Short mmCIF file of C-alpha atoms and ligand atoms in Angstrom, two decimals:
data_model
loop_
_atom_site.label_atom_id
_atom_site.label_comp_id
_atom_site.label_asym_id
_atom_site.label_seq_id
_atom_site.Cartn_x
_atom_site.Cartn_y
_atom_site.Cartn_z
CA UNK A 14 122.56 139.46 93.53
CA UNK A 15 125.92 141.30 93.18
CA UNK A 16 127.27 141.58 90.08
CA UNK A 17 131.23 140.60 89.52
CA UNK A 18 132.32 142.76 86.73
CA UNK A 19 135.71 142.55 85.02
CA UNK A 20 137.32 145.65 83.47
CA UNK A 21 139.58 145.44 80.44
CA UNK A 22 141.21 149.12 80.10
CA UNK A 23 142.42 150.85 82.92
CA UNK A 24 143.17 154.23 81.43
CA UNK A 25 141.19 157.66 82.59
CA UNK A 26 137.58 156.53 82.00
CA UNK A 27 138.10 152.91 82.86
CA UNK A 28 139.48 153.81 86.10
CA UNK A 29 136.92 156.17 86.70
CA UNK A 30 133.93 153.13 85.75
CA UNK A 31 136.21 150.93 88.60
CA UNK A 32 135.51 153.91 91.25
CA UNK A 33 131.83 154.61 90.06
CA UNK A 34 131.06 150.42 90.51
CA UNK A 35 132.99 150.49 93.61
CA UNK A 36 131.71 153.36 95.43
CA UNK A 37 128.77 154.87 94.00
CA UNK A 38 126.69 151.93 92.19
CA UNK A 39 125.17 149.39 94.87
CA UNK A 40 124.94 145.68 93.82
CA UNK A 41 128.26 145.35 91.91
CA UNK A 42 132.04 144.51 92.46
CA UNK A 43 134.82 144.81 90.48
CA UNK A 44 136.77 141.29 90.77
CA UNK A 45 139.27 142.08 88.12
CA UNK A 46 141.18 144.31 85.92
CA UNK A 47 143.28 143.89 82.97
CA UNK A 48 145.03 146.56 81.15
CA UNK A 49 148.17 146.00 78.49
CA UNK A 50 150.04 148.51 80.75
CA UNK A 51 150.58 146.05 84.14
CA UNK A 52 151.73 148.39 86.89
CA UNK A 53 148.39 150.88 85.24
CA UNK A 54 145.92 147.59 86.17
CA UNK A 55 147.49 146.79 89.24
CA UNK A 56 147.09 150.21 90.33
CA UNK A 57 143.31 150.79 89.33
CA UNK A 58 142.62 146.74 90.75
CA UNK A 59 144.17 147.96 93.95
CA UNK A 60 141.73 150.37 94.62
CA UNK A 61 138.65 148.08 94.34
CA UNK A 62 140.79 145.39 96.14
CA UNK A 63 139.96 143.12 92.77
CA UNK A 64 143.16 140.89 91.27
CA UNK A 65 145.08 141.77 87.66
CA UNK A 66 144.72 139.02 85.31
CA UNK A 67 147.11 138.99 82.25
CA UNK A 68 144.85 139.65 79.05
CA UNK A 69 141.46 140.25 78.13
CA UNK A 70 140.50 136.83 76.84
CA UNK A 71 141.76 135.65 80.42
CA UNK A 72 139.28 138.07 82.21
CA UNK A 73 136.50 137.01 80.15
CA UNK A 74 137.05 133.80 80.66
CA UNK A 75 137.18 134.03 84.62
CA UNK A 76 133.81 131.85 86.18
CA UNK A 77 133.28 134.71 88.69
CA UNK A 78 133.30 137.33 86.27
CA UNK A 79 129.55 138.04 85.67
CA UNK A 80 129.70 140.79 83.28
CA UNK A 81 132.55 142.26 81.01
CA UNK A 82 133.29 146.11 81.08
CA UNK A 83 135.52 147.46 77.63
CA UNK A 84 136.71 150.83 78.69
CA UNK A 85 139.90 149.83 76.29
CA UNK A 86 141.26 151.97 73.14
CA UNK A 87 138.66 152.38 70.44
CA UNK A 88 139.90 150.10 67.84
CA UNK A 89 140.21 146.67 70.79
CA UNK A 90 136.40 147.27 71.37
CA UNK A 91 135.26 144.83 68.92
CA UNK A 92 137.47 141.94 69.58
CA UNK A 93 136.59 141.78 73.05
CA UNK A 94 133.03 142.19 72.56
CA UNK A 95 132.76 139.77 70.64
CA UNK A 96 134.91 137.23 72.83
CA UNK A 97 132.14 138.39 75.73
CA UNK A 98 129.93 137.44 73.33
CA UNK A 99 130.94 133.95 72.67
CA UNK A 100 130.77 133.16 76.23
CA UNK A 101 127.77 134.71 77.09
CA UNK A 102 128.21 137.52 78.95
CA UNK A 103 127.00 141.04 79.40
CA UNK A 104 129.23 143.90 78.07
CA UNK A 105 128.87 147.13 78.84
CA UNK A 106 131.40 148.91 76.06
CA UNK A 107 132.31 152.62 75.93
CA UNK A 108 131.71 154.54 72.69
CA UNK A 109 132.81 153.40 70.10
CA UNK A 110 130.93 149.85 69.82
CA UNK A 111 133.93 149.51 66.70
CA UNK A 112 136.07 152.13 65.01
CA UNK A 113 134.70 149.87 61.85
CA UNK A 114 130.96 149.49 60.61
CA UNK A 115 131.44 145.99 59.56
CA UNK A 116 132.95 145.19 63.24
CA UNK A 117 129.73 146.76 64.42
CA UNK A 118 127.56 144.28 62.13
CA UNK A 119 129.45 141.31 63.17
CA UNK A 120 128.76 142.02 66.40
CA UNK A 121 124.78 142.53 65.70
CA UNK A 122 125.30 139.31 64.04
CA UNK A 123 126.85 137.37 67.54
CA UNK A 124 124.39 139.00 69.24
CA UNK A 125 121.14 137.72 67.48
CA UNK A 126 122.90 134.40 67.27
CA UNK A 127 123.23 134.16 71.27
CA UNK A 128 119.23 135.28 70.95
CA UNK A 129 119.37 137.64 73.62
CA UNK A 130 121.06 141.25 74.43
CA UNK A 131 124.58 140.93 75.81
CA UNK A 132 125.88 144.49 74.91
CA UNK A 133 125.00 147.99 76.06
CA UNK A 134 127.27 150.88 74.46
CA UNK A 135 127.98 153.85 76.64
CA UNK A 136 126.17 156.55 74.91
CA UNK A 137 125.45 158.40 78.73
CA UNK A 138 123.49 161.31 77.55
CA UNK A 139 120.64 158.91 77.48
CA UNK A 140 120.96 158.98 81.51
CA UNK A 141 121.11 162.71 81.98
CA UNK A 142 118.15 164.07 83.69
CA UNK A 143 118.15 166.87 80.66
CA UNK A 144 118.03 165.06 78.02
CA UNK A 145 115.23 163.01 79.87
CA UNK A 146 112.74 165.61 80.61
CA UNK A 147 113.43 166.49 76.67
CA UNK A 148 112.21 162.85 75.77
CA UNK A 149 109.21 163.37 77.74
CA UNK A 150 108.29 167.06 76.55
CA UNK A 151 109.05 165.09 72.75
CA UNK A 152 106.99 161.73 73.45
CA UNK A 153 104.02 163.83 74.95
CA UNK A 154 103.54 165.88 71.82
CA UNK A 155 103.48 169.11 74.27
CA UNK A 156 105.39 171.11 71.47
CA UNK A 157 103.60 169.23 68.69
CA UNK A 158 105.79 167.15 65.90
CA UNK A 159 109.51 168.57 65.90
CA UNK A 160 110.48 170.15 63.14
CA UNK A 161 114.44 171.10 63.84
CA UNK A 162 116.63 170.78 66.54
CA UNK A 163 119.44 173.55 66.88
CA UNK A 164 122.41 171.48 68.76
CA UNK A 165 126.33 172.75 70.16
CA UNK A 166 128.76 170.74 71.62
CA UNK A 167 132.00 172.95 72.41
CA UNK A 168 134.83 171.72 74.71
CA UNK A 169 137.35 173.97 75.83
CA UNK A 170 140.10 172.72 74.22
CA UNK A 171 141.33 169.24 72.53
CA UNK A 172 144.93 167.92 72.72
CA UNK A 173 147.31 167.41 69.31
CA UNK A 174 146.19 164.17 68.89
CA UNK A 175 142.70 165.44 67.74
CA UNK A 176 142.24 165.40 64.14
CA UNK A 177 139.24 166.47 62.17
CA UNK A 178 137.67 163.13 62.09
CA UNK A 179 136.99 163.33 65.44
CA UNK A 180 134.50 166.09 65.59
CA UNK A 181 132.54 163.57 64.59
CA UNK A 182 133.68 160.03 65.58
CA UNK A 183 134.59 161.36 69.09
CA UNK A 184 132.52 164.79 69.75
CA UNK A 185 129.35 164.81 67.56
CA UNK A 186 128.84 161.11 67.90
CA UNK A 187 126.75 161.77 71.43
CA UNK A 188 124.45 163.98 69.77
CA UNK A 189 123.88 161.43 66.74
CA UNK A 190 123.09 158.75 69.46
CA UNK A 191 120.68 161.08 71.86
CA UNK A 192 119.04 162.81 68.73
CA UNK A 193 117.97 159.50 67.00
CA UNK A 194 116.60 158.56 70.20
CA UNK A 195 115.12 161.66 71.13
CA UNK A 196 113.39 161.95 67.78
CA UNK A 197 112.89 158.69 67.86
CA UNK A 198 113.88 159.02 63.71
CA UNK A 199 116.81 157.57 61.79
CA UNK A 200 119.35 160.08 60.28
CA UNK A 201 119.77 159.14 56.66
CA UNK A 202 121.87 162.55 55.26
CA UNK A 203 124.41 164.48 56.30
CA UNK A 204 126.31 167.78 55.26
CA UNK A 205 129.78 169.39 56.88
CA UNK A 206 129.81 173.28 56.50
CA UNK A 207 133.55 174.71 57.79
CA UNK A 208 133.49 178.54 58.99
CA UNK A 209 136.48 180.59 59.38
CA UNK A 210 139.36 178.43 61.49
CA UNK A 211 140.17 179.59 65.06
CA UNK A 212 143.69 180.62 65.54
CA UNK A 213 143.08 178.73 68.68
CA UNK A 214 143.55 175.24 66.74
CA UNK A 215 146.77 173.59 65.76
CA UNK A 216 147.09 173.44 62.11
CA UNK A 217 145.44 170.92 60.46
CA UNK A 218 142.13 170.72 62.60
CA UNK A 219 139.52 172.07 61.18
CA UNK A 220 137.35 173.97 64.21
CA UNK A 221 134.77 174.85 64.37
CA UNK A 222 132.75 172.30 61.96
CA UNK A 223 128.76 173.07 61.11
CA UNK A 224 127.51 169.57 60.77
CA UNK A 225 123.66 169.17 59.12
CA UNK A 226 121.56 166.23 59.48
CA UNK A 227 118.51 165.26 58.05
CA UNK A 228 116.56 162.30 59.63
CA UNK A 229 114.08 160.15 58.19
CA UNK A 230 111.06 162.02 58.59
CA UNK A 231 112.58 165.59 57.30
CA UNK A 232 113.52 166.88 60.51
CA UNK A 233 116.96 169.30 60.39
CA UNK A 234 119.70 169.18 62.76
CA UNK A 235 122.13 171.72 62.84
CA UNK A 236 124.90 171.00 65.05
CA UNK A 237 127.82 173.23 65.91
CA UNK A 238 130.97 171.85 67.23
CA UNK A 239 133.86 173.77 68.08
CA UNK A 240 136.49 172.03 70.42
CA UNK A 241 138.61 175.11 71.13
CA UNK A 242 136.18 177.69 72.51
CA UNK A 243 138.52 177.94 75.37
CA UNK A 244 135.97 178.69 77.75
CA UNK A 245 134.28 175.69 78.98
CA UNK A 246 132.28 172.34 77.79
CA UNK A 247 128.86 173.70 76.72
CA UNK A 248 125.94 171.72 75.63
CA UNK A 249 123.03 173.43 74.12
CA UNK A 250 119.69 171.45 72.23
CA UNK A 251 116.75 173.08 71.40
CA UNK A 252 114.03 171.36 69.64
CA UNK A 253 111.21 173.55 67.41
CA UNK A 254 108.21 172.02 66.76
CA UNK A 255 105.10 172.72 65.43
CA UNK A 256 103.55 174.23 68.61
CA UNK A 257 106.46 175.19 70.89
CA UNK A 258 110.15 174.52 71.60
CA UNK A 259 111.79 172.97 74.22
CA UNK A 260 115.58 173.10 75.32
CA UNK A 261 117.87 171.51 77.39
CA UNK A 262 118.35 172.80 81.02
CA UNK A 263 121.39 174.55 81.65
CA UNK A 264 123.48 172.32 84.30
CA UNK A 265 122.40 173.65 88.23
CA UNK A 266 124.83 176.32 89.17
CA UNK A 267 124.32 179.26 91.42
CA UNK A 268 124.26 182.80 90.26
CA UNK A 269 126.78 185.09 91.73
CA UNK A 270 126.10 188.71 91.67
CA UNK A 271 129.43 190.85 92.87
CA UNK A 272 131.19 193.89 91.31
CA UNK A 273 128.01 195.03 89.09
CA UNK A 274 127.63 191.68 87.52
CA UNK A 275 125.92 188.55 87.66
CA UNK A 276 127.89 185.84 86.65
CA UNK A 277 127.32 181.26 86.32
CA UNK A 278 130.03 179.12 86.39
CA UNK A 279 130.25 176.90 82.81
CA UNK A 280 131.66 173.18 83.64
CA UNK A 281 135.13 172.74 82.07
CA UNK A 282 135.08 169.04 81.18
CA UNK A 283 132.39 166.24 80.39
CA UNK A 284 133.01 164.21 83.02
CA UNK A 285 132.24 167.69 85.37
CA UNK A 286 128.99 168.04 82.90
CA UNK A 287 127.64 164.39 83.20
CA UNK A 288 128.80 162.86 86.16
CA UNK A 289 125.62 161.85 87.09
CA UNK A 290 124.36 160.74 83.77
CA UNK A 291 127.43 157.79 84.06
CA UNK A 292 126.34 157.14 87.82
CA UNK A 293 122.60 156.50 86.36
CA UNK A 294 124.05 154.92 83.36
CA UNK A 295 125.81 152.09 85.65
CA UNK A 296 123.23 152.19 87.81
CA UNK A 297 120.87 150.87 85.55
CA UNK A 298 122.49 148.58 83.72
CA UNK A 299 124.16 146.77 87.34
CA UNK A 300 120.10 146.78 88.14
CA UNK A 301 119.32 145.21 84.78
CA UNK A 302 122.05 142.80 83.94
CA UNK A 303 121.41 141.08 87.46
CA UNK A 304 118.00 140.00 86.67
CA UNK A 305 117.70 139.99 82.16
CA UNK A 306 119.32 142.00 79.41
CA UNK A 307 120.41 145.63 79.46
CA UNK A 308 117.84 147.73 78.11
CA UNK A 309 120.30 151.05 77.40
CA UNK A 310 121.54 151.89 73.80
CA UNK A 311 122.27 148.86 71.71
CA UNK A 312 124.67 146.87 69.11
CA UNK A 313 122.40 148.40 66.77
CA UNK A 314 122.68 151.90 68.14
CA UNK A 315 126.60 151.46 68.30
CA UNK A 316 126.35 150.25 64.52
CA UNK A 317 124.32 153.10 63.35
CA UNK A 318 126.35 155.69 65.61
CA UNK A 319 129.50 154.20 63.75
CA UNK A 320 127.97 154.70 60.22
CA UNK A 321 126.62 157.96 60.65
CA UNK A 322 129.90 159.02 61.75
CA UNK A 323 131.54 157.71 58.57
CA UNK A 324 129.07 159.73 56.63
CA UNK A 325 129.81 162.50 58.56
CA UNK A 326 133.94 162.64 57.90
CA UNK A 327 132.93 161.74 54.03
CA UNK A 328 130.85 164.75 53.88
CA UNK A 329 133.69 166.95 55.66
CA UNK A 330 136.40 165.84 53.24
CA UNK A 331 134.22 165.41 49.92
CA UNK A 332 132.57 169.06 51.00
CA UNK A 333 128.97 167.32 49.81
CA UNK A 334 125.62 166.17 50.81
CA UNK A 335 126.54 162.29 51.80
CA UNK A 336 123.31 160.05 52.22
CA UNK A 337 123.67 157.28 55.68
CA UNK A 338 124.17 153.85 54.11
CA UNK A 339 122.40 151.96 56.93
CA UNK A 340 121.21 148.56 56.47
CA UNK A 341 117.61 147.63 57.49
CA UNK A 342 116.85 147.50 61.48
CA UNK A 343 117.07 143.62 62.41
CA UNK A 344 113.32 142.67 64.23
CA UNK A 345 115.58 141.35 66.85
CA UNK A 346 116.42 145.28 67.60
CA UNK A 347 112.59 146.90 66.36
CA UNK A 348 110.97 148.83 69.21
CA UNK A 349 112.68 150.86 72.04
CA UNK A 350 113.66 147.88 73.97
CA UNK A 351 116.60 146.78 72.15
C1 ISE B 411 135.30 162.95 74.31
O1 ISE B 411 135.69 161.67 73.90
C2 ISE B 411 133.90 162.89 74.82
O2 ISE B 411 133.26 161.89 74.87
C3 ISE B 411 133.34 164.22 75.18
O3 ISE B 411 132.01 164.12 75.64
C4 ISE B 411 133.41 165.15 74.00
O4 ISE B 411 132.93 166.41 74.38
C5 ISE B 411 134.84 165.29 73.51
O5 ISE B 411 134.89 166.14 72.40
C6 ISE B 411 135.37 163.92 73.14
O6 ISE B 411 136.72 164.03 72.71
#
């Protein structure tokens, strides 16, 4: 079976999602596009040969679209899941599931009212082969029960619009998904440690940020994240456990040796670092929603991704230990599957 999807947002990463479903993923179309910005939609439907269709409630509402993708600005995402909700389709929605923690619980509500899984959030690290091998070294027990994990996330620069919020919200929100499900633990505290300010920020950012987790079983994160380092995106986990350590591969580059030195190239952007982590992501869920319910990160992830991050920009501004105010797990969501 193919799978029609329909796109609402046709900005950078939704456009990018329209070629990935078009040309890499097998077994889905895109049949439409809507975007607020007309002439953007057009332009993005064009190149899947799918039609525009005026607003996002019309898309969803379309009998051959099969399955809804929100690639839209953060704070539309709930609305729209929650109208693909209502009708009972799949909905695949990039990070974040709602710029609101209540948003998030209404749509954990929806979704254990419609008694199956509609909604997969785009947390991709999930699908990079890294991270994956990690899982397995961590689920094995080869380096016995983890005890810290020592985390950076540094991009190579951010534009104006970033504020300090958005270390978090934005930036350190992929490791709070990938850790919770590497550790397969819940983070319940959090504290924001700010070293000296690069000159290389504008004014009011603070960068770099120290962030420190806790999760439920005592294991400590430490995660750096500095947005200016100005020279590349760098990812870096290493998990200590009681027997050993394991850390994320570096990403496949050649080494070049010239001029008395050997040097590696350092990707420059995330979509360089994981463009195959969103090519599995899509992958998997086309394969999934066309027979049952996406298995990939859930409502619930998305809720507790949005509440840790709220603890997280507390603890920067308030400059103290902040405890995670999650509600209890739903048994619709216990287990890995959902
Ligand atoms: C951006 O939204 C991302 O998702 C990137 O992975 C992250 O590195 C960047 O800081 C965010 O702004």
């Amino acid at each position: 079976m193919t799978v029609r999807v329909g796109v609402i947002g046709a900005g950078m990463i939704g456009r990018d999602h329209v070629r990935r479903l078009t040309d890499v993923v097998t077994g889905a179309e895109v049949v439409a596009v809507t975007d607020l910005d007309a002439a953007r939609a057009g332009e993005v439907a064009a190149t899947a040969g799918a039609r525009v269709v005026p607003t996002a409630a019309d898309l969803i509402g379309q009998s051959d679209v099969d399955a809804v993708l929100v690639a839209s600005w953060g704070p539309t995402h709930a609305e729209h899941v929650l109208a693909a909700v209502a009708a009972g389709k799949p909905v695949f929605c990039e990070k974040p599931l709602a710029t609101d923690a209540e948003d998030c619980l209404r749509i954990v509500e929806a979704e254990i009212a419609a008694g199956r899984r509609l909604v997969q959030v785009g947390f991709m690290r999930r699908y990079d082969s890294g991270y994956r091998e990690l899982k397995k070294i961590l689920d094995a027990g080869e380096i016995g029960a983890p005890l810290m994990v020592h985390c950076a996330h540094r991009n190579a620069s951010v534009p104006e619009s970033y504020h300090s919020g958005m270390a978090a919200q934005d930036t350190a929100v992929h490791e709070i998904d990938v850790l919770r499900w590497l550790l397969d633990d819940e983070i319940v505290g959090v504290q924001v440690l700010t070293p000296r300010r690069t000159r290389h920020a504008h004014a009011a950012l603070r960068d770099p940020q120290i962030m420190l987790f806790e999760t439920a079983s005592g294991i400590r994160i430490d995660l750096e994240v500095f947005v200016n380092c100005r020279y590349g995106y760098d990812i870096q986990c290493e998990a200590v456990g009681e027997k050993g350590l394991a850390r994320l591969p570096e990403p496949a580059r050649a080494a070049v040796r010239t001029a008395g030195v050997t040097r590696t190239g350092v990707p420059q952007d995330w979509r360089e670092r994981f463009v195959t982590a969103f090519d599995v992501e899509f992958q998997e869920w086309v394969d999934a929603v066309a027979v049952g319910e996406p298995p990939g990160p859930s409502a619930w992830d998305g809720y507790a991704a949005t509440v840790i991050t709220d603890a997280t920009v507390e603890a920067l501004e308030s400059g103290r230990i902040v405890s995670v105010g999650m509600k209890d797990r739903p048994a619709f969501y216990a287990g890995g599957a959902r």
